[in-house]
mmCIF file of C-alpha atoms in Angstrom:
data_model
loop_
_atom_site.group_PDB
_atom_site.id
_atom_site.type_symbol
_atom_site.label_atom_id
_atom_site.label_comp_id
_atom_site.label_asym_id
_atom_site.label_seq_id
_atom_site.Cartn_x
_atom_site.Cartn_y
_atom_site.Cartn_z
ATOM 1 C CA MET A 435 13.949 -2.860 -10.783
ATOM 2 C CA GLU A 436 15.788 -2.531 -7.499
ATOM 3 C CA LEU A 437 13.810 0.615 -6.696
ATOM 4 C CA VAL A 438 10.565 -1.264 -7.366
ATOM 5 C CA GLN A 439 11.654 -3.994 -4.957
ATOM 6 C CA ASP A 440 12.449 -1.368 -2.302
ATOM 7 C CA TYR A 441 8.990 0.128 -2.774
ATOM 8 C CA GLU A 442 7.457 -3.348 -2.542
ATOM 9 C CA GLN A 443 9.225 -3.992 0.762
ATOM 10 C CA GLN A 444 8.057 -0.639 2.134
ATOM 11 C CA TYR A 445 4.533 -1.452 0.993
ATOM 12 C CA ALA A 446 4.624 -4.887 2.678
ATOM 13 C CA VAL A 447 5.768 -3.372 5.980
ATOM 14 C CA GLN A 448 3.164 -0.646 5.767
ATOM 15 C CA THR A 449 0.301 -3.021 4.987
ATOM 16 C CA ALA A 450 1.310 -5.203 7.931
ATOM 17 C CA GLU A 451 1.161 -2.137 10.199
ATOM 18 C CA ILE A 452 -2.184 -1.090 8.724
ATOM 19 C CA THR A 453 -3.610 -4.578 9.233
ATOM 20 C CA ALA A 454 -2.487 -4.631 12.865
ATOM 21 C CA GLN A 455 -3.938 -1.183 13.546
ATOM 22 C CA ILE A 456 -7.245 -2.009 11.857
ATOM 23 C CA GLY A 457 -7.540 -4.974 14.210
ATOM 24 C CA ARG A 458 -7.035 -2.665 17.183
ATOM 25 C CA ILE A 459 -9.608 -0.065 16.048
ATOM 26 C CA ALA A 460 -12.570 -2.316 16.867
ATOM 27 C CA GLN A 461 -11.237 -2.811 20.399
ATOM 28 C CA ALA A 462 -10.276 0.795 21.125
ATOM 29 C CA SER A 463 -12.477 3.638 22.242
ATOM 30 C CA GLY A 464 -12.280 7.379 22.685
ATOM 31 C CA ALA A 465 -9.044 9.209 21.947
ATOM 32 C CA GLU A 466 -7.092 6.014 21.281
ATOM 33 C CA ARG A 467 -9.642 4.967 18.651
ATOM 34 C CA ASN A 468 -9.526 8.391 16.984
ATOM 35 C CA LYS A 469 -5.716 8.293 16.932
ATOM 36 C CA LEU A 470 -5.725 4.810 15.391
ATOM 37 C CA ILE A 471 -8.224 5.923 12.751
ATOM 38 C CA SER A 472 -6.142 8.964 11.800
ATOM 39 C CA ASP A 473 -2.956 6.835 11.749
ATOM 40 C CA VAL A 474 -4.539 4.243 9.456
ATOM 41 C CA ASP A 475 -5.926 7.010 7.236
ATOM 42 C CA ARG A 476 -2.442 8.491 6.878
ATOM 43 C CA GLN A 477 -0.844 5.093 6.264
ATOM 44 C CA LEU A 478 -3.427 4.209 3.618
ATOM 45 C CA GLU A 479 -2.598 7.446 1.803
ATOM 46 C CA GLU A 480 1.127 6.705 2.051
ATOM 47 C CA SER A 481 0.628 3.164 0.778
ATOM 48 C CA GLN A 482 -1.439 4.495 -2.139
ATOM 49 C CA GLU A 483 1.441 6.852 -2.971
ATOM 50 C CA LEU A 484 3.849 3.890 -2.829
ATOM 51 C CA LEU A 485 1.637 2.003 -5.285
ATOM 52 C CA GLU A 486 1.675 5.014 -7.596
ATOM 53 C CA GLN A 487 5.483 5.145 -7.354
ATOM 54 C CA ILE A 488 5.677 1.439 -8.152
ATOM 55 C CA GLY A 489 3.437 2.032 -11.175
ATOM 56 C CA LEU A 490 5.684 4.841 -12.395
ATOM 57 C CA GLU A 491 8.818 2.747 -11.949
ATOM 58 C CA ILE A 492 7.242 -0.194 -13.780
ATOM 59 C CA ARG A 493 6.844 2.011 -16.850
ATOM 60 C CA ASP A 494 10.643 2.321 -17.015
ATOM 61 C CA ILE A 495 11.216 -1.445 -16.836
ATOM 62 C CA PRO A 496 11.986 -3.194 -20.146
ATOM 63 C CA GLN A 497 8.941 -4.685 -21.845
ATOM 64 C CA GLY A 498 10.079 -8.246 -21.180
ATOM 65 C CA SER A 499 10.033 -7.923 -17.382
ATOM 66 C CA ARG A 500 7.148 -5.515 -17.151
ATOM 67 C CA ALA A 501 4.341 -8.116 -17.215
ATOM 68 C CA ALA A 502 5.414 -9.811 -13.983
ATOM 69 C CA TYR A 503 5.737 -6.498 -12.160
ATOM 70 C CA THR A 504 2.398 -5.271 -13.509
ATOM 71 C CA SER A 505 0.739 -8.443 -12.243
ATOM 72 C CA ARG A 506 2.237 -7.917 -8.795
ATOM 73 C CA LEU A 507 1.109 -4.284 -8.815
ATOM 74 C CA ASN A 508 -2.442 -5.422 -9.602
ATOM 75 C CA CYS A 509 -2.308 -7.780 -6.606
ATOM 76 C CA TYR A 510 -1.043 -4.968 -4.394
ATOM 77 C CA GLN A 511 -3.845 -2.689 -5.573
ATOM 78 C CA ALA A 512 -6.453 -5.364 -4.850
ATOM 79 C CA GLU A 513 -4.934 -5.829 -1.390
ATOM 80 C CA TRP A 514 -5.014 -2.055 -0.832
ATOM 81 C CA LYS A 515 -8.722 -1.949 -1.732
ATOM 82 C CA ARG A 516 -9.377 -4.825 0.665
ATOM 83 C CA LEU A 517 -7.522 -2.985 3.436
ATOM 84 C CA GLN A 518 -9.521 0.140 2.709
ATOM 85 C CA GLN A 519 -12.740 -1.878 2.956
ATOM 86 C CA GLU A 520 -11.643 -3.493 6.232
ATOM 87 C CA PHE A 521 -10.758 -0.043 7.544
ATOM 88 C CA GLY A 522 -14.228 1.227 6.637
ATOM 89 C CA ASN A 523 -15.812 -1.744 8.403
ATOM 90 C CA ALA A 524 -13.640 -1.197 11.487
ATOM 91 C CA LYS A 525 -14.557 2.496 11.618
ATOM 92 C CA ALA A 526 -18.245 1.675 11.311
ATOM 93 C CA ALA A 527 -18.102 -0.946 14.067
ATOM 94 C CA ARG A 528 -18.797 0.226 17.571
ATOM 95 C CA PRO A 529 -16.131 -0.376 20.196
ATOM 96 C CA LYS A 530 -16.892 -3.324 22.437
ATOM 97 C CA ALA A 531 -18.371 -2.306 25.735
ATOM 98 C CA GLY A 532 -17.460 -4.681 28.488
ATOM 99 C CA TYR A 533 -16.319 -4.860 31.994
ATOM 100 C CA ASP A 534 -13.587 -7.448 31.455
ATOM 101 C CA SER A 535 -10.786 -5.791 29.495
ATOM 102 C CA SER A 536 -8.541 -8.859 29.759
ATOM 103 C CA VAL A 537 -10.926 -10.770 27.486
ATOM 104 C CA ASP A 538 -10.711 -7.928 24.966
ATOM 105 C CA ASP A 539 -6.925 -8.051 25.165
ATOM 106 C CA PHE A 540 -6.937 -11.760 24.343
ATOM 107 C CA ASP A 541 -9.407 -11.173 21.491
ATOM 108 C CA GLU A 542 -7.145 -8.426 20.142
ATOM 109 C CA ILE A 543 -4.116 -10.713 20.254
ATOM 110 C CA GLY A 544 -6.073 -13.427 18.445
ATOM 111 C CA ILE A 545 -7.200 -10.986 15.778
ATOM 112 C CA GLN A 546 -3.706 -9.653 15.272
ATOM 113 C CA GLU A 547 -2.214 -13.129 15.045
ATOM 114 C CA ASP A 548 -4.918 -14.172 12.581
ATOM 115 C CA GLN A 549 -4.303 -11.080 10.478
ATOM 116 C CA LYS A 550 -0.532 -11.611 10.553
ATOM 117 C CA ARG A 551 -1.021 -15.238 9.531
ATOM 118 C CA ARG A 552 -3.327 -14.216 6.665
ATOM 119 C CA LEU A 553 -0.880 -11.541 5.568
ATOM 120 C CA LEU A 554 2.000 -14.027 5.597
ATOM 121 C CA ASP A 555 -0.101 -16.582 3.705
ATOM 122 C CA ASN A 556 -1.008 -13.971 1.101
ATOM 123 C CA THR A 557 2.611 -12.848 0.825
ATOM 124 C CA GLU A 558 3.766 -16.441 0.310
ATOM 125 C CA ARG A 559 1.027 -17.008 -2.272
ATOM 126 C CA LEU A 560 2.043 -13.806 -4.052
ATOM 127 C CA GLU A 561 5.689 -14.881 -4.027
ATOM 128 C CA ARG A 562 4.821 -18.333 -5.422
ATOM 129 C CA THR A 563 2.714 -16.707 -8.137
ATOM 130 C CA SER A 564 5.521 -14.288 -8.963
ATOM 131 C CA ASN A 565 7.990 -17.170 -9.208
ATOM 132 C CA TYR A 566 5.562 -19.081 -11.418
ATOM 133 C CA LEU A 567 5.147 -16.041 -13.688
ATOM 134 C CA ASN A 568 8.911 -15.502 -13.837
ATOM 135 C CA ASP A 569 9.424 -19.156 -14.789
ATOM 136 C CA ALA A 570 6.708 -18.945 -17.427
ATOM 137 C CA TYR A 571 8.264 -15.776 -18.799
ATOM 138 C CA ARG A 572 11.705 -17.422 -18.911
ATOM 139 C CA VAL A 573 10.275 -20.423 -20.791
ATOM 140 C CA THR A 574 8.507 -18.068 -23.201
ATOM 141 C CA ILE A 575 11.746 -16.215 -23.921
ATOM 142 C CA GLU A 576 13.627 -19.498 -24.434
ATOM 143 C CA THR A 577 10.893 -20.749 -26.764
ATOM 144 C CA GLU A 578 10.999 -17.497 -28.702
ATOM 145 C CA GLN A 579 14.794 -17.771 -29.065
ATOM 146 C CA ILE A 580 14.534 -21.381 -30.232
ATOM 147 C CA GLY A 581 11.829 -20.389 -32.723
ATOM 148 C CA ALA A 582 13.991 -17.560 -34.056
ATOM 149 C CA GLN A 583 16.927 -19.970 -34.452
ATOM 150 C CA VAL A 584 14.724 -22.511 -36.277
ATOM 151 C CA LEU A 585 13.489 -19.794 -38.648
ATOM 152 C CA SER A 586 17.071 -18.696 -39.280
ATOM 153 C CA ASP A 587 18.136 -22.297 -39.996
ATOM 154 C CA LEU A 588 15.181 -22.806 -42.340
ATOM 155 C CA SER A 589 16.044 -19.604 -44.170
ATOM 156 C CA GLN A 590 19.647 -20.762 -44.658
ATOM 157 C CA GLN A 591 18.471 -24.181 -45.852
ATOM 158 C CA ARG A 592 16.084 -22.538 -48.309
ATOM 159 C CA GLU A 593 18.914 -20.438 -49.735
ATOM 160 C CA THR A 594 21.093 -23.553 -50.042
ATOM 161 C CA ILE A 595 18.316 -25.448 -51.850
ATOM 162 C CA GLN A 596 17.690 -22.508 -54.190
ATOM 163 C CA ARG A 597 21.419 -22.252 -55.027
ATOM 164 C CA SER A 598 21.564 -26.021 -55.622
ATOM 165 C CA ARG A 599 18.503 -25.841 -57.870
ATOM 166 C CA ALA A 600 20.055 -22.986 -59.843
ATOM 167 C CA ARG A 601 23.314 -24.960 -60.273
ATOM 168 C CA LEU A 602 21.361 -28.031 -61.416
ATOM 169 C CA ARG A 603 19.501 -25.953 -64.011
ATOM 170 C CA GLU A 604 22.784 -24.492 -65.242
ATOM 171 C CA THR A 605 24.348 -27.954 -65.406
ATOM 172 C CA ASP A 606 21.267 -29.328 -67.176
ATOM 173 C CA ALA A 607 21.398 -26.457 -69.652
ATOM 174 C CA ASP A 608 25.118 -27.049 -70.257
ATOM 175 C CA LEU A 609 24.536 -30.782 -70.793
ATOM 176 C CA SER A 610 21.676 -30.113 -73.201
ATOM 177 C CA ARG A 611 23.982 -28.184 -75.525
#
């Protein structure tokens, strides 16, 4: 599980970098734009490989904990698809042509800050959801243990009642003689 958490941290850092670079693609032009596009392409491939590694590691996790990790992996995969779509949109967009580059710089900063804020919001939401799922799983396990204990108690009580019934029949038979 520790390896999965390491992969998750690497994935979070990488998606933050990808998000920042996607925001810069729309503003860049020429060689800088091409470099950003190739960097994001490479990082998307690396992040996909990280997701595959997470998936492989999840298979080795005990069945009880696997559901929470699988849910998180599904969220990561949805986020990866969204990043891929944003990357496609950024590549398709034409760089802004303008004479005032300082305005573009401020727009870029605003976009990056907005993307960082959204990424942090999504990360917090994912963490809250993970905590909620972990709590639900814990309650489920506790309920299952209580149910198993109740069944065990009922089984013991049934055996006691059956033994008592058998003794009563024997006593009744002895008294009838």
